[in-house]
Amino acid sequence: MKHIFTYPHLLVGAQFVLIGLMVFFSRGVLSSPIAITVFLIGALFGLWAIMHNQRGNFHIRPVLKEGCTLITTGPYRLIRHPMYTSVITMMLGVLISTPTLLEASLFLLLMLTLYLKGRREEQLWCGHDAEYLVYRERTKLFIPYVL
């Protein structure tokens, strides 16, 4: 029998619950020009990453799809997880629109969840493709040249 609640499923579930709670408790990203700008930067960054990913190569769960290939163009040449950076940036826009302790706590938990997803993917890639080890050495996790 296949388990529905595996670690990757739990991470994705946590990600969406945290995003949902942040949106639910926010006053709305449209309440501040700065929040709108940050949110749109995150969305555009995510679209840029999607444009450089191959169809069928992308997966929301931190698992490797059969036949997946390493993408090293576009934002992937700078960071290993641009889709997670996109989500973090968009949700930072939500946090800016509603800077409460609750929103900040949810944001930090979301960042931890995305970090755990990223680390899980990295473990899988290291065992899948020797080129990934070289790629990991020359790129950052979420923020170009920083982290």
GROMACS .gro file of N, CA and C in nm:
model
  441
    1MET      N    1   0.084  -0.118   0.000
    1MET     CA    2   0.000   0.000   0.000
    1MET      C    3   0.088   0.125   0.000
    2LYS      N    4   0.057   0.217  -0.086
    2LYS     CA    5   0.135   0.340  -0.098
    2LYS      C    6   0.094   0.438   0.012
    3HIS      N    7   0.195   0.494   0.079
    3HIS     CA    8   0.169   0.593   0.185
    3HIS      C    9   0.141   0.728   0.122
    4ILE      N   10   0.034   0.792   0.166
    4ILE     CA   11  -0.003   0.923   0.115
    4ILE      C   12   0.077   1.032   0.186
    5PHE      N   13   0.106   1.013   0.313
    5PHE     CA   14   0.170   1.117   0.393
    5PHE      C   15   0.319   1.091   0.408
    6THR      N   16   0.392   1.104   0.299
    6THR     CA   17   0.536   1.091   0.303
    6THR      C   18   0.597   1.228   0.339
    7TYR      N   19   0.725   1.228   0.369
    7TYR     CA   20   0.794   1.352   0.403
    7TYR      C   21   0.776   1.459   0.295
    8PRO      N   22   0.795   1.426   0.166
    8PRO     CA   23   0.771   1.529   0.063
    8PRO      C   24   0.629   1.583   0.063
    9HIS      N   25   0.531   1.495   0.084
    9HIS     CA   26   0.391   1.540   0.090
    9HIS      C   27   0.368   1.633   0.209
   10LEU      N   28   0.426   1.599   0.322
   10LEU     CA   29   0.410   1.683   0.441
   10LEU      C   30   0.471   1.822   0.421
   11LEU      N   31   0.588   1.826   0.355
   11LEU     CA   32   0.651   1.956   0.329
   11LEU      C   33   0.565   2.042   0.237
   12VAL      N   34   0.511   1.982   0.132
   12VAL     CA   35   0.426   2.058   0.040
   12VAL      C   36   0.298   2.102   0.112
   13GLY      N   37   0.241   2.013   0.192
   13GLY     CA   38   0.121   2.049   0.268
   13GLY      C   39   0.148   2.165   0.362
   14ALA      N   40   0.261   2.159   0.433
   14ALA     CA   41   0.297   2.268   0.524
   14ALA      C   42   0.315   2.398   0.446
   15GLN      N   43   0.380   2.390   0.331
   15GLN     CA   44   0.401   2.509   0.248
   15GLN      C   45   0.268   2.575   0.213
   16PHE      N   46   0.173   2.498   0.166
   16PHE     CA   47   0.045   2.556   0.125
   16PHE      C   48  -0.040   2.603   0.242
   17VAL      N   49  -0.034   2.533   0.353
   17VAL     CA   50  -0.107   2.577   0.471
   17VAL      C   51  -0.051   2.711   0.519
   18LEU      N   52   0.081   2.722   0.524
   18LEU     CA   53   0.142   2.847   0.570
   18LEU      C   54   0.112   2.963   0.475
   19ILE      N   55   0.119   2.938   0.344
   19ILE     CA   56   0.084   3.043   0.247
   19ILE      C   57  -0.062   3.082   0.265
   20GLY      N   58  -0.149   2.984   0.279
   20GLY     CA   59  -0.291   3.011   0.298
   20GLY      C   60  -0.318   3.092   0.423
   21LEU      N   61  -0.252   3.058   0.532
   21LEU     CA   62  -0.270   3.133   0.657
   21LEU      C   63  -0.218   3.276   0.643
   22MET      N   64  -0.105   3.292   0.576
   22MET     CA   65  -0.053   3.428   0.558
   22MET      C   66  -0.150   3.513   0.477
   23VAL      N   67  -0.205   3.456   0.372
   23VAL     CA   68  -0.300   3.531   0.289
   23VAL      C   69  -0.428   3.558   0.368
   24PHE      N   70  -0.476   3.459   0.442
   24PHE     CA   71  -0.599   3.473   0.520
   24PHE      C   72  -0.588   3.585   0.623
   25PHE      N   73  -0.474   3.592   0.693
   25PHE     CA   74  -0.458   3.690   0.799
   25PHE      C   75  -0.405   3.825   0.752
   26SER      N   76  -0.374   3.837   0.624
   26SER     CA   77  -0.319   3.963   0.574
   26SER      C   78  -0.431   4.063   0.545
   27ARG      N   79  -0.391   4.188   0.538
   27ARG     CA   80  -0.485   4.293   0.496
   27ARG      C   81  -0.490   4.299   0.344
   28GLY      N   82  -0.407   4.220   0.281
   28GLY     CA   83  -0.404   4.217   0.134
   28GLY      C   84  -0.280   4.283   0.081
   29VAL      N   85  -0.218   4.219  -0.015
   29VAL     CA   86  -0.094   4.270  -0.071
   29VAL      C   87  -0.117   4.402  -0.144
   30LEU      N   88  -0.241   4.429  -0.182
   30LEU     CA   89  -0.271   4.554  -0.252
   30LEU      C   90  -0.280   4.674  -0.158
   31SER      N   91  -0.257   4.654  -0.029
   31SER     CA   92  -0.270   4.763   0.067
   31SER      C   93  -0.147   4.853   0.072
   32SER      N   94  -0.041   4.817   0.002
   32SER     CA   95   0.082   4.897   0.007
   32SER      C   96   0.155   4.889  -0.127
   33PRO      N   97   0.198   5.003  -0.179
   33PRO     CA   98   0.274   5.001  -0.305
   33PRO      C   99   0.404   4.920  -0.293
   34ILE      N  100   0.468   4.927  -0.177
   34ILE     CA  101   0.592   4.850  -0.158
   34ILE      C  102   0.560   4.701  -0.158
   35ALA      N  103   0.452   4.662  -0.089
   35ALA     CA  104   0.413   4.521  -0.086
   35ALA      C  105   0.379   4.470  -0.226
   36ILE      N  106   0.307   4.550  -0.303
   36ILE     CA  107   0.273   4.512  -0.440
   36ILE      C  108   0.400   4.492  -0.522
   37THR      N  109   0.495   4.584  -0.510
   37THR     CA  110   0.619   4.577  -0.586
   37THR      C  111   0.698   4.450  -0.551
   38VAL      N  112   0.713   4.423  -0.422
   38VAL     CA  113   0.787   4.305  -0.377
   38VAL      C  114   0.716   4.178  -0.426
   39PHE      N  115   0.584   4.174  -0.413
   39PHE     CA  116   0.507   4.058  -0.458
   39PHE      C  117   0.527   4.035  -0.608
   40LEU      N  118   0.517   4.143  -0.687
   40LEU     CA  119   0.532   4.130  -0.833
   40LEU      C  120   0.674   4.089  -0.873
   41ILE      N  121   0.774   4.138  -0.803
   41ILE     CA  122   0.911   4.096  -0.830
   41ILE      C  123   0.923   3.945  -0.810
   42GLY      N  124   0.865   3.895  -0.701
   42GLY     CA  125   0.867   3.751  -0.675
   42GLY      C  126   0.795   3.672  -0.783
   43ALA      N  127   0.679   3.721  -0.825
   43ALA     CA  128   0.601   3.652  -0.928
   43ALA      C  129   0.677   3.650  -1.061
   44LEU      N  130   0.735   3.763  -1.098
   44LEU     CA  131   0.811   3.769  -1.223
   44LEU      C  132   0.935   3.680  -1.218
   45PHE      N  133   0.999   3.674  -1.104
   45PHE     CA  134   1.115   3.587  -1.087
   45PHE      C  135   1.074   3.441  -1.106
   46GLY      N  136   0.959   3.404  -1.050
   46GLY     CA  137   0.907   3.268  -1.066
   46GLY      C  138   0.876   3.236  -1.212
   47LEU      N  139   0.817   3.331  -1.283
   47LEU     CA  140   0.789   3.311  -1.425
   47LEU      C  141   0.919   3.293  -1.504
   48TRP      N  142   1.021   3.369  -1.470
   48TRP     CA  143   1.151   3.356  -1.536
   48TRP      C  144   1.206   3.215  -1.514
   49ALA      N  145   1.193   3.164  -1.391
   49ALA     CA  146   1.241   3.028  -1.361
   49ALA      C  147   1.162   2.924  -1.440
   50ILE      N  148   1.031   2.940  -1.447
   50ILE     CA  149   0.948   2.845  -1.521
   50ILE      C  150   0.986   2.845  -1.669
   51MET      N  151   1.016   2.962  -1.724
   51MET     CA  152   1.054   2.972  -1.865
   51MET      C  153   1.183   2.893  -1.895
   52HIS      N  154   1.268   2.877  -1.795
   52HIS     CA  155   1.395   2.806  -1.817
   52HIS      C  156   1.388   2.659  -1.776
   53ASN      N  157   1.276   2.618  -1.722
   53ASN     CA  158   1.261   2.478  -1.685
   53ASN      C  159   1.199   2.403  -1.802
   54GLN      N  160   1.236   2.279  -1.816
   54GLN     CA  161   1.181   2.198  -1.924
   54GLN      C  162   1.046   2.141  -1.883
   55ARG      N  163   0.958   2.131  -1.980
   55ARG     CA  164   0.825   2.074  -1.955
   55ARG      C  165   0.841   1.932  -1.902
   56GLY      N  166   0.773   1.904  -1.793
   56GLY     CA  167   0.781   1.771  -1.733
   56GLY      C  168   0.897   1.754  -1.637
   57ASN      N  169   0.983   1.854  -1.625
   57ASN     CA  170   1.099   1.846  -1.537
   57ASN      C  171   1.068   1.901  -1.399
   58PHE      N  172   0.965   1.982  -1.389
   58PHE     CA  173   0.928   2.054  -1.267
   58PHE      C  174   0.835   1.967  -1.182
   59HIS      N  175   0.855   1.971  -1.052
   59HIS     CA  176   0.769   1.895  -0.960
   59HIS      C  177   0.754   1.976  -0.832
   60ILE      N  178   0.633   1.986  -0.781
   60ILE     CA  179   0.610   2.065  -0.661
   60ILE      C  180   0.662   1.994  -0.535
   61ARG      N  181   0.664   1.862  -0.538
   61ARG     CA  182   0.717   1.786  -0.424
   61ARG      C  183   0.869   1.776  -0.437
   62PRO      N  184   0.940   1.771  -0.326
   62PRO     CA  185   1.085   1.758  -0.332
   62PRO      C  186   1.127   1.614  -0.364
   63VAL      N  187   1.099   1.575  -0.487
   63VAL     CA  188   1.138   1.444  -0.540
   63VAL      C  189   1.193   1.468  -0.681
   64LEU      N  190   1.268   1.372  -0.731
   64LEU     CA  191   1.318   1.382  -0.868
   64LEU      C  192   1.226   1.303  -0.960
   65LYS      N  193   1.187   1.364  -1.068
   65LYS     CA  194   1.105   1.297  -1.167
   65LYS      C  195   1.194   1.208  -1.253
   66GLU      N  196   1.139   1.101  -1.302
   66GLU     CA  197   1.213   1.012  -1.390
   66GLU      C  198   1.256   1.089  -1.516
   67GLY      N  199   1.382   1.077  -1.551
   67GLY     CA  200   1.433   1.145  -1.669
   67GLY      C  201   1.460   1.293  -1.651
   68CYS      N  202   1.462   1.341  -1.527
   68CYS     CA  203   1.484   1.484  -1.502
   68CYS      C  204   1.626   1.523  -1.543
   69THR      N  205   1.640   1.648  -1.579
   69THR     CA  206   1.771   1.701  -1.616
   69THR      C  207   1.800   1.826  -1.534
   70LEU      N  208   1.928   1.849  -1.510
   70LEU     CA  209   1.972   1.965  -1.434
   70LEU      C  210   1.960   2.090  -1.520
   71ILE      N  211   1.893   2.191  -1.469
   71ILE     CA  212   1.877   2.318  -1.539
   71ILE      C  213   1.979   2.416  -1.482
   72THR      N  214   2.057   2.479  -1.570
   72THR     CA  215   2.159   2.572  -1.524
   72THR      C  216   2.154   2.704  -1.602
   73THR      N  217   2.038   2.736  -1.658
   73THR     CA  218   2.022   2.861  -1.732
   73THR      C  219   1.925   2.953  -1.659
   74GLY      N  220   1.919   3.078  -1.706
   74GLY     CA  221   1.828   3.174  -1.642
   74GLY      C  222   1.864   3.191  -1.496
   75PRO      N  223   1.765   3.196  -1.408
   75PRO     CA  224   1.795   3.215  -1.266
   75PRO      C  225   1.868   3.095  -1.205
   76TYR      N  226   1.858   2.979  -1.270
   76TYR     CA  227   1.926   2.859  -1.220
   76TYR      C  228   2.078   2.870  -1.231
   77ARG      N  229   2.128   2.964  -1.309
   77ARG     CA  230   2.274   2.979  -1.316
   77ARG      C  231   2.326   3.054  -1.193
   78LEU      N  232   2.236   3.119  -1.119
   78LEU     CA  233   2.274   3.194  -0.999
   78LEU      C  234   2.236   3.123  -0.869
   79ILE      N  235   2.118   3.062  -0.868
   79ILE     CA  236   2.069   2.996  -0.746
   79ILE      C  237   2.007   2.861  -0.782
   80ARG      N  238   2.007   2.771  -0.685
   80ARG     CA  239   1.959   2.635  -0.711
   80ARG      C  240   1.807   2.621  -0.696
   81HIS      N  241   1.743   2.713  -0.626
   81HIS     CA  242   1.600   2.699  -0.600
   81HIS      C  243   1.525   2.830  -0.628
   82PRO      N  244   1.523   2.874  -0.753
   82PRO     CA  245   1.457   3.002  -0.782
   82PRO      C  246   1.306   3.000  -0.759
   83MET      N  247   1.243   2.886  -0.771
   83MET     CA  248   1.098   2.883  -0.744
   83MET      C  249   1.071   2.908  -0.596
   84TYR      N  250   1.156   2.858  -0.509
   84TYR     CA  251   1.139   2.884  -0.367
   84TYR      C  252   1.170   3.030  -0.336
   85THR      N  253   1.269   3.087  -0.403
   85THR     CA  254   1.299   3.229  -0.388
   85THR      C  255   1.179   3.312  -0.431
   86SER      N  256   1.113   3.269  -0.538
   86SER     CA  257   0.994   3.338  -0.586
   86SER      C  258   0.884   3.338  -0.479
   87VAL      N  259   0.859   3.223  -0.421
   87VAL     CA  260   0.756   3.212  -0.317
   87VAL      C  261   0.793   3.297  -0.196
   88ILE      N  262   0.918   3.290  -0.154
   88ILE     CA  263   0.963   3.369  -0.038
   88ILE      C  264   0.944   3.518  -0.065
   89THR      N  265   0.979   3.563  -0.185
   89THR     CA  266   0.967   3.705  -0.218
   89THR      C  267   0.821   3.748  -0.224
   90MET      N  268   0.736   3.667  -0.285
   90MET     CA  269   0.593   3.702  -0.290
   90MET      C  270   0.535   3.709  -0.149
   91MET      N  271   0.570   3.614  -0.065
   91MET     CA  272   0.515   3.613   0.070
   91MET      C  273   0.578   3.723   0.156
   92LEU      N  274   0.698   3.767   0.120
   92LEU     CA  275   0.755   3.885   0.187
   92LEU      C  276   0.667   4.007   0.156
   93GLY      N  277   0.615   4.015   0.033
   93GLY     CA  278   0.520   4.121   0.000
   93GLY      C  279   0.397   4.117   0.088
   94VAL      N  280   0.347   3.996   0.114
   94VAL     CA  281   0.231   3.981   0.203
   94VAL      C  282   0.268   4.024   0.345
   95LEU      N  283   0.386   3.984   0.390
   95LEU     CA  284   0.433   4.023   0.524
   95LEU      C  285   0.446   4.176   0.535
   96ILE      N  286   0.498   4.239   0.431
   96ILE     CA  287   0.513   4.385   0.432
   96ILE      C  288   0.375   4.452   0.442
   97SER      N  289   0.275   4.392   0.378
   97SER     CA  290   0.141   4.451   0.381
   97SER      C  291   0.075   4.436   0.519
   98THR      N  292   0.115   4.334   0.594
   98THR     CA  293   0.058   4.310   0.726
   98THR      C  294   0.170   4.269   0.821
   99PRO      N  295   0.251   4.365   0.866
   99PRO     CA  296   0.368   4.332   0.948
   99PRO      C  297   0.332   4.305   1.094
  100THR      N  298   0.268   4.192   1.118
  100THR     CA  299   0.233   4.154   1.254
  100THR      C  300   0.324   4.040   1.300
  101LEU      N  301   0.324   4.015   1.429
  101LEU     CA  302   0.402   3.904   1.483
  101LEU      C  303   0.353   3.771   1.425
  102LEU      N  304   0.222   3.756   1.409
  102LEU     CA  305   0.166   3.634   1.352
  102LEU      C  306   0.217   3.615   1.209
  103GLU      N  307   0.209   3.719   1.126
  103GLU     CA  308   0.255   3.708   0.987
  103GLU      C  309   0.405   3.678   0.982
  104ALA      N  310   0.482   3.744   1.067
  104ALA     CA  311   0.627   3.721   1.069
  104ALA      C  312   0.657   3.576   1.110
  105SER      N  313   0.582   3.524   1.206
  105SER     CA  314   0.602   3.386   1.250
  105SER      C  315   0.568   3.287   1.137
  106LEU      N  316   0.456   3.313   1.070
  106LEU     CA  317   0.417   3.227   0.958
  106LEU      C  318   0.522   3.234   0.846
  107PHE      N  319   0.573   3.353   0.820
  107PHE     CA  320   0.674   3.372   0.716
  107PHE      C  321   0.802   3.293   0.751
  108LEU      N  322   0.845   3.301   0.875
  108LEU     CA  323   0.965   3.227   0.917
  108LEU      C  324   0.944   3.076   0.906
  109LEU      N  325   0.826   3.029   0.943
  109LEU     CA  326   0.795   2.886   0.928
  109LEU      C  327   0.792   2.846   0.781
  110LEU      N  328   0.741   2.933   0.695
  110LEU     CA  329   0.741   2.906   0.551
  110LEU      C  330   0.884   2.898   0.499
  111MET      N  331   0.969   2.991   0.541
  111MET     CA  332   1.109   2.987   0.498
  111MET      C  333   1.177   2.859   0.543
  112LEU      N  334   1.149   2.815   0.665
  112LEU     CA  335   1.206   2.689   0.715
  112LEU      C  336   1.156   2.572   0.631
  113THR      N  337   1.028   2.571   0.599
  113THR     CA  338   0.971   2.463   0.518
  113THR      C  339   1.037   2.459   0.380
  114LEU      N  340   1.054   2.575   0.317
  114LEU     CA  341   1.117   2.579   0.185
  114LEU      C  342   1.264   2.541   0.193
  115TYR      N  343   1.329   2.577   0.302
  115TYR     CA  344   1.468   2.535   0.323
  115TYR      C  345   1.476   2.382   0.331
  116LEU      N  346   1.385   2.322   0.408
  116LEU     CA  347   1.384   2.176   0.420
  116LEU      C  348   1.354   2.109   0.286
  117LYS      N  349   1.262   2.167   0.208
  117LYS     CA  350   1.234   2.114   0.075
  117LYS      C  351   1.359   2.121  -0.013
  118GLY      N  352   1.427   2.235  -0.008
  118GLY     CA  353   1.547   2.252  -0.088
  118GLY      C  354   1.656   2.153  -0.049
  119ARG      N  355   1.677   2.134   0.080
  119ARG     CA  356   1.779   2.039   0.127
  119ARG      C  357   1.744   1.896   0.084
  120ARG      N  358   1.617   1.863   0.091
  120ARG     CA  359   1.573   1.729   0.048
  120ARG      C  360   1.605   1.708  -0.101
  121GLU      N  361   1.573   1.806  -0.184
  121GLU     CA  362   1.602   1.796  -0.327
  121GLU      C  363   1.753   1.783  -0.350
  122GLU      N  364   1.830   1.858  -0.274
  122GLU     CA  365   1.975   1.854  -0.291
  122GLU      C  366   2.031   1.716  -0.258
  123GLN      N  367   1.980   1.655  -0.154
  123GLN     CA  368   2.025   1.519  -0.121
  123GLN      C  369   1.997   1.424  -0.237
  124LEU      N  370   1.880   1.436  -0.295
  124LEU     CA  371   1.844   1.349  -0.407
  124LEU      C  372   1.931   1.376  -0.530
  125TRP      N  373   1.953   1.504  -0.561
  125TRP     CA  374   2.035   1.539  -0.677
  125TRP      C  375   2.179   1.493  -0.660
  126CYS      N  376   2.233   1.502  -0.539
  126CYS     CA  377   2.372   1.460  -0.517
  126CYS      C  378   2.390   1.312  -0.546
  127GLY      N  379   2.289   1.233  -0.522
  127GLY     CA  380   2.295   1.090  -0.552
  127GLY      C  381   2.255   1.057  -0.695
  128HIS      N  382   2.204   1.154  -0.768
  128HIS     CA  383   2.152   1.131  -0.902
  128HIS      C  384   2.247   1.176  -1.012
  129ASP      N  385   2.319   1.286  -0.991
  129ASP     CA  386   2.396   1.348  -1.098
  129ASP      C  387   2.524   1.409  -1.041
  130ALA      N  388   2.639   1.355  -1.083
  130ALA     CA  389   2.768   1.406  -1.034
  130ALA      C  390   2.788   1.553  -1.071
  131GLU      N  391   2.728   1.597  -1.180
  131GLU     CA  392   2.739   1.736  -1.223
  131GLU      C  393   2.676   1.830  -1.119
  132TYR      N  394   2.581   1.779  -1.042
  132TYR     CA  395   2.514   1.861  -0.943
  132TYR      C  396   2.611   1.909  -0.836
  133LEU      N  397   2.708   1.826  -0.801
  133LEU     CA  398   2.805   1.866  -0.699
  133LEU      C  399   2.884   1.988  -0.744
  134VAL      N  400   2.921   1.994  -0.871
  134VAL     CA  401   2.992   2.109  -0.926
  134VAL      C  402   2.899   2.229  -0.930
  135TYR      N  403   2.776   2.207  -0.974
  135TYR     CA  404   2.675   2.313  -0.981
  135TYR      C  405   2.651   2.372  -0.842
  136ARG      N  406   2.641   2.287  -0.743
  136ARG     CA  407   2.617   2.332  -0.605
  136ARG      C  408   2.731   2.419  -0.553
  137GLU      N  409   2.853   2.390  -0.595
  137GLU     CA  410   2.968   2.468  -0.551
  137GLU      C  411   2.969   2.609  -0.609
  138ARG      N  412   2.912   2.628  -0.729
  138ARG     CA  413   2.921   2.759  -0.794
  138ARG      C  414   2.793   2.843  -0.781
  139THR      N  415   2.689   2.788  -0.718
  139THR     CA  416   2.564   2.861  -0.702
  139THR      C  417   2.526   2.870  -0.554
  140LYS      N  418   2.435   2.959  -0.525
  140LYS     CA  419   2.381   2.974  -0.390
  140LYS      C  420   2.244   2.906  -0.382
  141LEU      N  421   2.196   2.889  -0.262
  141LEU     CA  422   2.069   2.820  -0.238
  141LEU      C  423   1.949   2.903  -0.282
  142PHE      N  424   1.934   3.024  -0.226
  142PHE     CA  425   1.815   3.105  -0.252
  142PHE      C  426   1.845   3.247  -0.301
  143ILE      N  427   1.955   3.307  -0.254
  143ILE     CA  428   1.984   3.447  -0.285
  143ILE      C  429   2.118   3.453  -0.359
  144PRO      N  430   2.118   3.504  -0.484
  144PRO     CA  431   2.244   3.508  -0.560
  144PRO      C  432   2.355   3.577  -0.482
  145TYR      N  433   2.473   3.513  -0.481
  145TYR     CA  434   2.595   3.565  -0.420
  145TYR      C  435   2.589   3.577  -0.268
  146VAL      N  436   2.478   3.538  -0.204
  146VAL     CA  437   2.464   3.557  -0.059
  146VAL      C  438   2.438   3.425   0.013
  147LEU      N  439   2.322   3.363  -0.014
  147LEU     CA  440   2.278   3.243   0.060
  147LEU      C  441   2.228   3.139  -0.037
   0.00000   0.00000   0.00000
